[in-house]
Coordinates of C-alpha atoms in Angstrom, one line a residue:
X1 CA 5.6 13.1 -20.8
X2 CA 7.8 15.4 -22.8
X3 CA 9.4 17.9 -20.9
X4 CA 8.0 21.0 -22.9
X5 CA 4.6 20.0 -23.9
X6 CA 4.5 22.8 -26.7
X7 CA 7.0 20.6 -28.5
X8 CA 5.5 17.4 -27.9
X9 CA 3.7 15.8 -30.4
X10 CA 0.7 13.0 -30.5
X11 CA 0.2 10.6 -33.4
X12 CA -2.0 12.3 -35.1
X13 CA 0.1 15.3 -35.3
X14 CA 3.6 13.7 -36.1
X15 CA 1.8 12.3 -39.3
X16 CA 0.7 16.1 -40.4
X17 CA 4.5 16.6 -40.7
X18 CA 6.1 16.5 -43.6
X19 CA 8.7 13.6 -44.4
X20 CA 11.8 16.6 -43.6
X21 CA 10.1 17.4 -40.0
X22 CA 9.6 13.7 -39.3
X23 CA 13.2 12.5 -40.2
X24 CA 14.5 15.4 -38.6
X25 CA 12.3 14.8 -35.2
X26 CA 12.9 11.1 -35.7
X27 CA 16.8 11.8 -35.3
X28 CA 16.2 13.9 -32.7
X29 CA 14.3 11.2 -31.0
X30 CA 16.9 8.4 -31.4
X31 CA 19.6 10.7 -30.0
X32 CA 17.8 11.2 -26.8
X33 CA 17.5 7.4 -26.5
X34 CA 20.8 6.7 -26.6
X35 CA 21.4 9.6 -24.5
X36 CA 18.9 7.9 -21.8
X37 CA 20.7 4.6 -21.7
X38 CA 23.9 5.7 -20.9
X39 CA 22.7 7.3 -18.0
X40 CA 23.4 6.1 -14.7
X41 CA 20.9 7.5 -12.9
X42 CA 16.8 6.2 -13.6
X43 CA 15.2 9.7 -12.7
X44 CA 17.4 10.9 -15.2
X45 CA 16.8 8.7 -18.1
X46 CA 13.6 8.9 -17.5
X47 CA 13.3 12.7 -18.9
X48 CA 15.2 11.4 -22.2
X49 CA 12.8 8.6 -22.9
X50 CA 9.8 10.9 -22.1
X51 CA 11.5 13.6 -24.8
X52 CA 12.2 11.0 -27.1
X53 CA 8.5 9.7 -27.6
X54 CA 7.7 13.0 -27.1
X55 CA 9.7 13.9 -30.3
X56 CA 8.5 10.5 -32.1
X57 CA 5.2 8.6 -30.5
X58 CA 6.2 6.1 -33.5
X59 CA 9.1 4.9 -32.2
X60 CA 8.4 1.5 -30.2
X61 CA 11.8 1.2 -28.5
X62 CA 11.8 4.6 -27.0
X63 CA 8.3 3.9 -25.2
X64 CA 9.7 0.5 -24.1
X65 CA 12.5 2.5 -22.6
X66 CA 10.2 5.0 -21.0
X67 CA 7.7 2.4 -19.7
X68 CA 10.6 -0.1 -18.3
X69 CA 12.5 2.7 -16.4
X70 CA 9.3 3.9 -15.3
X71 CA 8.7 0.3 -13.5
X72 CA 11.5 0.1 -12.2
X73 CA 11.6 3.5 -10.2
X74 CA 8.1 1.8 -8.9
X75 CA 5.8 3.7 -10.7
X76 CA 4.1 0.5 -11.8
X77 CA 0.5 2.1 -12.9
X78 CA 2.5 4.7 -15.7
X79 CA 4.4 1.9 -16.3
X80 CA 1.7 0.0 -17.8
X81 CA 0.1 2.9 -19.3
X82 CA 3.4 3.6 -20.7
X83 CA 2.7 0.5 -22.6
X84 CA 0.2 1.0 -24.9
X85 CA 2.3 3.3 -26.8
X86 CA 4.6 0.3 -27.1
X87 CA 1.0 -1.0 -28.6
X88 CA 0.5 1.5 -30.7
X89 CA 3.9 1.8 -32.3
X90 CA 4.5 -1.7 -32.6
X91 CA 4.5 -2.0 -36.4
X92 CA 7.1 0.3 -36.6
X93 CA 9.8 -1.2 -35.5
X94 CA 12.4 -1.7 -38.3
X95 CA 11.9 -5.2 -39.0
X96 CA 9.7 -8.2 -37.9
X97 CA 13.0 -9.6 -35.3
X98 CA 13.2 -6.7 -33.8
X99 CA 9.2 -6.3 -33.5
X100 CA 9.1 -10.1 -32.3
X101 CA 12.0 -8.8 -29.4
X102 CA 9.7 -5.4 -28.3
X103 CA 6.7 -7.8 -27.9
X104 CA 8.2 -10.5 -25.6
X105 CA 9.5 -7.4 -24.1
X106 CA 6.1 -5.4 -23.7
X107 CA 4.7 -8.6 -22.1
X108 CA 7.7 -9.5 -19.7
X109 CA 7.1 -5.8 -18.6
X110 CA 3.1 -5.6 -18.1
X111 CA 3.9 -9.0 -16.3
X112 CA 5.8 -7.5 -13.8
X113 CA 4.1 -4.1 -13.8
X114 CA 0.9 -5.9 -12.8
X115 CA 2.6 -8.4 -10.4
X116 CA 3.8 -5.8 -8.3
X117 CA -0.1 -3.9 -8.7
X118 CA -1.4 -7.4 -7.2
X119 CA -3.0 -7.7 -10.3
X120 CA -1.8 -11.8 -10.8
X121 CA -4.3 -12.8 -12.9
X122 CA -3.1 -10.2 -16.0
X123 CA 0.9 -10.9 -14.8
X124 CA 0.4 -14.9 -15.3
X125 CA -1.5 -13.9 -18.9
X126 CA 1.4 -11.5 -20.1
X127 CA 4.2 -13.8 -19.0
X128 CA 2.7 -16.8 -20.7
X129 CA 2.3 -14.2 -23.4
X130 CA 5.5 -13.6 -23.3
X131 CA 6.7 -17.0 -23.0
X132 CA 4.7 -17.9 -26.7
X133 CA 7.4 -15.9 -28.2
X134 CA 10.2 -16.3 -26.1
X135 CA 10.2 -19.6 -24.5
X136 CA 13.9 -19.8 -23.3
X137 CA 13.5 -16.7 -20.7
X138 CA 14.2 -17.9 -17.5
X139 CA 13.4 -14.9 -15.6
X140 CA 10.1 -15.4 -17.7
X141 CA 9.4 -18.9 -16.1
X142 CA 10.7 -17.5 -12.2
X143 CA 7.8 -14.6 -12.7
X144 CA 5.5 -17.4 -13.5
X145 CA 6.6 -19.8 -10.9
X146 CA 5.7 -16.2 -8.8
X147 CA 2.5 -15.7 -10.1
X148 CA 1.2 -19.2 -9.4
X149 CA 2.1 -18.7 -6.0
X150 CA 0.3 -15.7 -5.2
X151 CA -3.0 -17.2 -6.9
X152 CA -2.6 -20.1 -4.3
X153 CA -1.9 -22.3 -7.1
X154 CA 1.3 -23.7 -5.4
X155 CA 0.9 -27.2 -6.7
X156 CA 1.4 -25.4 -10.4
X157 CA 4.0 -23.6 -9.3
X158 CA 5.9 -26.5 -7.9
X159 CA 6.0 -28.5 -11.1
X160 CA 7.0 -25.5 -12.8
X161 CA 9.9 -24.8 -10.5
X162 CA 10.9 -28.7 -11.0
X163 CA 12.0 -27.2 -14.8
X164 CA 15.3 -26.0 -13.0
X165 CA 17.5 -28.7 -12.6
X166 CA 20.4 -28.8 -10.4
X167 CA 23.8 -27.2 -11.7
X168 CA 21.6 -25.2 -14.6
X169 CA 21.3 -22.1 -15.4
X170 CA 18.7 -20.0 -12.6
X171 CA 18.6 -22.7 -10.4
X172 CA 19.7 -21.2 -7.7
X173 CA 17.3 -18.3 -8.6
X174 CA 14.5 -21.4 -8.8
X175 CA 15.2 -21.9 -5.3
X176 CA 14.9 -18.3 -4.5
X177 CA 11.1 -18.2 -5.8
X178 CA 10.7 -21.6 -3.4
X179 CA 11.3 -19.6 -0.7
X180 CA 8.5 -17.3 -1.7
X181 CA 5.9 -20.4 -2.3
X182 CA 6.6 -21.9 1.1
X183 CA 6.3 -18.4 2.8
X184 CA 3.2 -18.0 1.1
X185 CA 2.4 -21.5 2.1
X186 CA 3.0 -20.8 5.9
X187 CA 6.0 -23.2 5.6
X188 CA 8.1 -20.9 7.3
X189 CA 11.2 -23.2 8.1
X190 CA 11.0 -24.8 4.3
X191 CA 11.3 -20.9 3.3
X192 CA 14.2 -20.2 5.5
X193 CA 15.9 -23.6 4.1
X194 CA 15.0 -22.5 0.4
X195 CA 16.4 -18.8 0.9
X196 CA 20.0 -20.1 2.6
X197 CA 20.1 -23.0 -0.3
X198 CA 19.8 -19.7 -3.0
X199 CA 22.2 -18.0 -1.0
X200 CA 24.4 -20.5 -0.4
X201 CA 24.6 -20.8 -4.3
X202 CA 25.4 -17.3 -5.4
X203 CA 22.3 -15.2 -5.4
X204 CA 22.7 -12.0 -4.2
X205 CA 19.3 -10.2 -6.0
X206 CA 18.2 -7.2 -4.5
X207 CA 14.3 -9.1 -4.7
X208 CA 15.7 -12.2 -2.5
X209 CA 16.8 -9.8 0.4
X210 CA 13.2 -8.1 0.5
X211 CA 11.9 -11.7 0.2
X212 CA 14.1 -12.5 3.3
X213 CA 13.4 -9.8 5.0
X214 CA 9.5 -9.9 4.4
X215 CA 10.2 -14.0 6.0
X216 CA 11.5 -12.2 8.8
X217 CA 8.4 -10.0 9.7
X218 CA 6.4 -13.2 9.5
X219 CA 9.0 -14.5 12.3
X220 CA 8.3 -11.9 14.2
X221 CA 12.8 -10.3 13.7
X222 CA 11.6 -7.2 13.1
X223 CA 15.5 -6.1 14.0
X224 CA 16.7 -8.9 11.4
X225 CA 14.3 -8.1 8.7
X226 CA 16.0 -4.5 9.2
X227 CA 19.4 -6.1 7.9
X228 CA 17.7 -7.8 4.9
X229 CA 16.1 -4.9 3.5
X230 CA 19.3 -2.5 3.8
X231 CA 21.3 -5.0 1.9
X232 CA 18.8 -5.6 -0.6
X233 CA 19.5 -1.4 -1.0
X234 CA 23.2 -1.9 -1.3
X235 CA 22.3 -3.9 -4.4
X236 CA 19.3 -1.9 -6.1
X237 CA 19.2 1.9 -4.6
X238 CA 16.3 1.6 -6.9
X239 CA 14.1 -1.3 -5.2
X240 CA 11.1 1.2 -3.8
X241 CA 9.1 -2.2 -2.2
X242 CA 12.7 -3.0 -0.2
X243 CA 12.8 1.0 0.7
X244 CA 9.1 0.8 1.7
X245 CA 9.8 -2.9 3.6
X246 CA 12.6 -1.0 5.4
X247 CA 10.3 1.3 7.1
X248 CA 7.7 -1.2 8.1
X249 CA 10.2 -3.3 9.9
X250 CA 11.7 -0.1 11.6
X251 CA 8.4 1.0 12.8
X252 CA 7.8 -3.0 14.6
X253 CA 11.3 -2.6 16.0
X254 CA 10.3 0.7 17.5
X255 CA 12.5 3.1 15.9
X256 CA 9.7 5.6 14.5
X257 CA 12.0 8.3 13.5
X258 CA 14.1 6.2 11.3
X259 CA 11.4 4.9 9.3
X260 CA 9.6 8.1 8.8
X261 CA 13.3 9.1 7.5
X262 CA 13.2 6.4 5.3
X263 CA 10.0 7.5 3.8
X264 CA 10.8 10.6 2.9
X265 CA 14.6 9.6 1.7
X266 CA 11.9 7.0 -0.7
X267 CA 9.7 9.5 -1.5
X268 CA 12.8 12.4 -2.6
X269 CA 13.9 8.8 -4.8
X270 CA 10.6 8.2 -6.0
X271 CA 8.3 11.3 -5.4
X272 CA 5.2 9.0 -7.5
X273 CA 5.5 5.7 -5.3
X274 CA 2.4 5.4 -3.2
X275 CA 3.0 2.9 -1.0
X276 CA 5.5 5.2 0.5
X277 CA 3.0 8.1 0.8
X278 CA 0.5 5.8 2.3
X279 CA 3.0 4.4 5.1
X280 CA 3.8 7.7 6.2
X281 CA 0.3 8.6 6.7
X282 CA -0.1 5.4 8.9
X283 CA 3.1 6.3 10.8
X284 CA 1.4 10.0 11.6
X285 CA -2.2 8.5 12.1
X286 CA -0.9 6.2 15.3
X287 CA 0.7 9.5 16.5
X288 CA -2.4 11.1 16.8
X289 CA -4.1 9.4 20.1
X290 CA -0.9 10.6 21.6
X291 CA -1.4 14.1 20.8
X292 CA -3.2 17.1 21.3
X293 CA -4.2 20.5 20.7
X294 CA -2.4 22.5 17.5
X295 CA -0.1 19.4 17.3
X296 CA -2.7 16.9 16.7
X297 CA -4.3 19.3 14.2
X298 CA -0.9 19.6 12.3
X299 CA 0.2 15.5 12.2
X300 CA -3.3 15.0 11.3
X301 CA -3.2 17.5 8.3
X302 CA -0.3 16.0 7.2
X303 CA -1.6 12.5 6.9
X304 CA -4.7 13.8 5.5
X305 CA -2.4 15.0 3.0
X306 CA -0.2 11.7 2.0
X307 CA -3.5 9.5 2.2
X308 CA -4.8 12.3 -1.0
X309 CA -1.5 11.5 -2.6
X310 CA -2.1 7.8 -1.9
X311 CA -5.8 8.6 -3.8
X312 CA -4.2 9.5 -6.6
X313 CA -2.3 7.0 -7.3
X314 CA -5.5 4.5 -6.6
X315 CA -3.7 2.5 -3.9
X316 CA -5.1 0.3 -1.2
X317 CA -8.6 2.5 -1.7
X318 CA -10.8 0.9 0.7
X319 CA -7.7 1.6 3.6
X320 CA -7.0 4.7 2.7
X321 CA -10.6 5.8 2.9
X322 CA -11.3 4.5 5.9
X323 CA -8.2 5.8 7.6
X324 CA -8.6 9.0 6.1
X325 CA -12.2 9.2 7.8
X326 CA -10.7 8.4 10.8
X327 CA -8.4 11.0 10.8
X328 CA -11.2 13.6 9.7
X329 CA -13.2 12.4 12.5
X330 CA -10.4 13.3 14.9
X331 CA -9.8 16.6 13.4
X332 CA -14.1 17.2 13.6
X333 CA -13.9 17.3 10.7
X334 CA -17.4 15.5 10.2
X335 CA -18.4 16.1 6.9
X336 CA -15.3 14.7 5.2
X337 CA -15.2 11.6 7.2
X338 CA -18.9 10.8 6.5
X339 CA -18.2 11.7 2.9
X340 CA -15.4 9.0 2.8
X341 CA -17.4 6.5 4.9
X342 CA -20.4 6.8 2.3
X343 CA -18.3 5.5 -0.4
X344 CA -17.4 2.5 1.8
X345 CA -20.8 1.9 3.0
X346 CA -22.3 1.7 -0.2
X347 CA -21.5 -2.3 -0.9
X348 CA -23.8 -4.6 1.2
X349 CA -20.0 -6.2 2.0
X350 CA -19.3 -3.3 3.6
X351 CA -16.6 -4.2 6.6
X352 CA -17.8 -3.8 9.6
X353 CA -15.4 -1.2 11.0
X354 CA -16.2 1.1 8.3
X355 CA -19.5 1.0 9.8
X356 CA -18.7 2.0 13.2
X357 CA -16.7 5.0 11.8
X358 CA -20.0 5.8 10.2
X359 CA -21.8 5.4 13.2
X360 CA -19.6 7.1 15.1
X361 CA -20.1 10.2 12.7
X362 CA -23.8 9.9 12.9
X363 CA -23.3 9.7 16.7
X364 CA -21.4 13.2 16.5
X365 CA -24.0 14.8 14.5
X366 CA -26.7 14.0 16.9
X367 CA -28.1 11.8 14.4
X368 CA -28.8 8.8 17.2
X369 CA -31.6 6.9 15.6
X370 CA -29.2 6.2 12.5
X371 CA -25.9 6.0 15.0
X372 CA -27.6 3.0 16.9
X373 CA -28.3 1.0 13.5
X374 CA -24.8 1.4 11.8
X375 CA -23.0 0.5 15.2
X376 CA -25.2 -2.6 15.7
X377 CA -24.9 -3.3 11.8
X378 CA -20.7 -3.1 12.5
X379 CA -21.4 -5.4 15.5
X380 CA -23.4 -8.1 13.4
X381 CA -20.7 -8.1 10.5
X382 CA -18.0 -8.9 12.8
X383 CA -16.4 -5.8 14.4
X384 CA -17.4 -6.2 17.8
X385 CA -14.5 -4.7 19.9
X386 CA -14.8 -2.3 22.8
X387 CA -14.9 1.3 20.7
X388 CA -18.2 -0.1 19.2
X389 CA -19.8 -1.2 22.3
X390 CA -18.7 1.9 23.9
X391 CA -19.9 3.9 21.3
X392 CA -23.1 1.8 20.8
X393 CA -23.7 2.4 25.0
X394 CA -23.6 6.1 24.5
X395 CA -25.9 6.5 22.3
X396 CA -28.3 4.0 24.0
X397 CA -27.6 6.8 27.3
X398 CA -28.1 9.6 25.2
X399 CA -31.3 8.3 24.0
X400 CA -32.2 7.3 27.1
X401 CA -32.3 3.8 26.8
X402 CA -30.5 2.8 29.8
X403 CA -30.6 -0.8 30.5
X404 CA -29.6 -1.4 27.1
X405 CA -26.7 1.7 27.8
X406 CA -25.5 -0.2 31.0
X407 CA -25.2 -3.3 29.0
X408 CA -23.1 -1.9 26.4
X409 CA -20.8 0.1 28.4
X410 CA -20.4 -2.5 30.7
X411 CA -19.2 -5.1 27.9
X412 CA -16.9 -2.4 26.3
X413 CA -15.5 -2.0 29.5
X414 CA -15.1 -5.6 30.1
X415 CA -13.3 -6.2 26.6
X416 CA -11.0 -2.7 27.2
X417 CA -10.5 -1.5 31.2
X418 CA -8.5 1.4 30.3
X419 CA -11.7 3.5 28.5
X420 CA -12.2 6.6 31.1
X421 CA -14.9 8.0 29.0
X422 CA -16.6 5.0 29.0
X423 CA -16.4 4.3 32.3
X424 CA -18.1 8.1 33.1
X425 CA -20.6 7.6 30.6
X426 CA -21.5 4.2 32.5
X427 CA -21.4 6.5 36.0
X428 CA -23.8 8.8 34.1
X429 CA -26.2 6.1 32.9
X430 CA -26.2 4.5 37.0
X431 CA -26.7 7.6 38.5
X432 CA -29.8 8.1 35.9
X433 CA -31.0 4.4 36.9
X434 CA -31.0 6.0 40.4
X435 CA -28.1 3.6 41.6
X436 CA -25.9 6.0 43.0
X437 CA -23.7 3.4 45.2
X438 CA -22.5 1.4 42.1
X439 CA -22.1 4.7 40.3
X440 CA -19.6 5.9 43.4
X441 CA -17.6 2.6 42.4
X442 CA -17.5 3.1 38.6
X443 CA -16.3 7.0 39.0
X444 CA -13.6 5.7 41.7
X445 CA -12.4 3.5 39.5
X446 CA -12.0 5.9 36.1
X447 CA -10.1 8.2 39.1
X448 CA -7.9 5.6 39.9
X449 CA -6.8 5.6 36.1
X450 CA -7.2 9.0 35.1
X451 CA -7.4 11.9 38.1
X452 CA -6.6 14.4 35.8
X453 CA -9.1 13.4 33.0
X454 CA -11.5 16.9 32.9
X455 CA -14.3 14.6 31.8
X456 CA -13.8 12.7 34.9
X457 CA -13.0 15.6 37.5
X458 CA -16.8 17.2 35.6
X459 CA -18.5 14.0 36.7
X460 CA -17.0 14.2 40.4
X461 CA -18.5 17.9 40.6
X462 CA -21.4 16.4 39.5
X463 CA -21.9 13.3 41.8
X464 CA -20.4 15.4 44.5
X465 CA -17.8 15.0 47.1
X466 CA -17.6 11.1 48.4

């Protein structure tokens, strides 16, 4: 928190000082938090407030400082941790306005920390907290309006929207958060009319561009959603969710490269934001059926490596483990993938594709018995596409269950026609039935789509010539 940690002192230890050191650090401290807020730059300032509460934990306006620049580079979970030193050094403050201000402040904070965590629930309770001791703040009554929209609760969220009248003050920025509620609401054409009636009346926020732009994904203008999210960058250079947004709709418009350049152009912003580090491992997991050899090994290590980042940071846990797993399992990596599946697994709500990536490991290991129970288990809850019945069919063939295999393989096949392995394990399991003609066909076929597929040409040597 403070840049030299030898100098940096904790509660405790600023009161074992004696009233010269603690006037003098106090100084200190209130110099490098004026220093801070003239700075232009966030990542900058953000050094001075850490210094400052570094030099003085008791000093309530530096850790509000700290926390609020904190949230809005994106690093919403120090943000709110940030925020119990604005607890702690509450009583402080130099006189009970000022310590009335800081609170409505700390909530307003934690309240949008927490909305942009997902965490609704806690946002609508420190708004409302919030609102108790400052019940004119508009922007206060928007985030609510927000809140109740993202816990479904649109009919609350309408009446409090209603509180902006026409030709008032925010609302223009009332119709704004509409546009949000009848997104959420799959009113997409109401949202469109709500955003161009905001716009129409002079807002230009940086959060109504990524709110148009995230309309526009839902409309399927991935190139329009494009335009949205750069503008909403013109305004706030600062806005990671509108950076993050930007490479999403790149990506659906098919310009790969760009986005991964806008990942890393967040990341050298923001080097903490998570949701950057985990889109960047998507974008290098889908390149991974594409490649092979050294190459796959080195994309693969690399989105190994921004899904650990993505850990750290505890975001979207349940995805990231599961992706990660998959990854591993490409990479043969077996025992890291079964590791991360296990902590999935666990729950009896575990999804069902995490138990096909399980099985699939098992199935790898030789462990069939097991294999055949998780991938029937991923078939009951739900995930039933053609990688499981594939899968499913060769372990049925490898434990020579072959009707059943024949069965699966044949489904799989039916659901996806471009699986070549699949369609050589289902030559194997005919040629073991001891129906060699249908066998011919199947293998004819997986030639047809794939003459140069080794496992294919292997399975010709083996049937012989036709």
């Amino acid at each position: 928190m403070y840049r030299d940690r030898r100098d940096s002192l904790g509660f405790a230890a600023f009161r074992q000082l004696d009233e010269a050191g603690q006037r003098e650090r106090r100084s200190l401290a209130k110099t490098r938090l004026a220093q801070g807020r003239d700075r232009d730059r966030p990542r900058r300032a953000l050094d001075d407030f850490a210094t400052a509460v570094g030099l003085c934990p008791y000093y309530p306006d530096a850790w509000l400082h700290y926390a609020e620049t904190a949230i809005k580079l994106g690093n919403y979970v120090t943000g709110r941790y940030l925020l119990h030193g604005v607890e702690r050094s509450l009583k402080f403050a130099r006189n009970e306005k000022q310590q009335k201000k800081i609170a409505a402040d700390f909530y307003l904070l934690d309240a949008v920390a927490s909305y942009n965590l997902h965490d609704f629930e806690r946002s609508l309770y420190s708004v409302d907290n919030c609102l108790v001791l400052r019940s004119g703040d508009l922007d206060a009554r928007l985030l609510r309006a927000r809140c109740l929209v993202e816990l479904d609760r649109y009919d609350e969220a309408r009446e409090e929207l209603e509180n902006f009248r026409f030709g008032e003050s925010h609302w223009a920025q009332a119709q704004a958060v509409r546009g949000v509620l009848e997104m959420n609401a799959g009113n997409l054409e109401r949202a469109d009319r709500a955003f161009s009636e905001a716009w129409e009346y002079g807002v230009r926020s940086a959060v109504m561009e990524n709110d148009r732009g995230r309309l526009r994904l839902m409309q399927e203008r991935p190139k329009d959603a494009v335009q949205h999210f750069k503008r909403a960058l013109r305004i706030q250079p600062t806005l990671m969710e509108a950076r993050n947004n930007l490479a999403v709709a790149l990506r659906r418009s098919g310009r790969d490269d760009e986005a991964e350049a806008v990942l890393h152009a967040a990341l050298r912003v923001n080097p903490d934001y998570a949701p950057a580090h985990f889109n960047l491992a998507e974008l290098y997991r889908a390149r991974l059926n594409s490649l092979h050899g050294e190459q796959l090994r080195r994309v693969a290590e690399e989105a190994r490596r921004e899904y650990d980042i993505t850990l750290d940071h505890h975001y979207r846990t349940k995805k990231v483990l599961e992706h990660r797993a998959w990854v591993a399992l490409k990479l043969g990596d077996l025992e890291s993938a079964e590791k991360d599946l296990l902590r999935l697994a666990g729950s009896d709500d575990a999804d069902g594709r995490v138990l096909f990536l399980l099985g699939r490991t098992k199935k790898e290991q030789g462990e069939l018995r097991i294999a055949e129970q998780l991938l029937r288990m991923a078939i009951d809850r739900g995930y039933a596409g053609a990688d499981v019945h594939s899968d499913l069919g060769e372990v049925l063939l490898r434990r020579k269950d072959l009707l059943a295999a024949r069965s699966e393989l044949e489904t799989a096949i039916r659901l996806d026609g471009s699986l070549i392995a699949t369609r050589v394990n289902l030559c194997e399991t005919l040629m073991e039935m001891g129906e060699r003609t249908e066998a011919e066909r199947v293998l004819r076929e997986a030639e047809t789509l794939a003459p140069d597929d080794p496992a294919v040409q292997e399975q010709r040597r083996l049937l012989g010539e036709p």
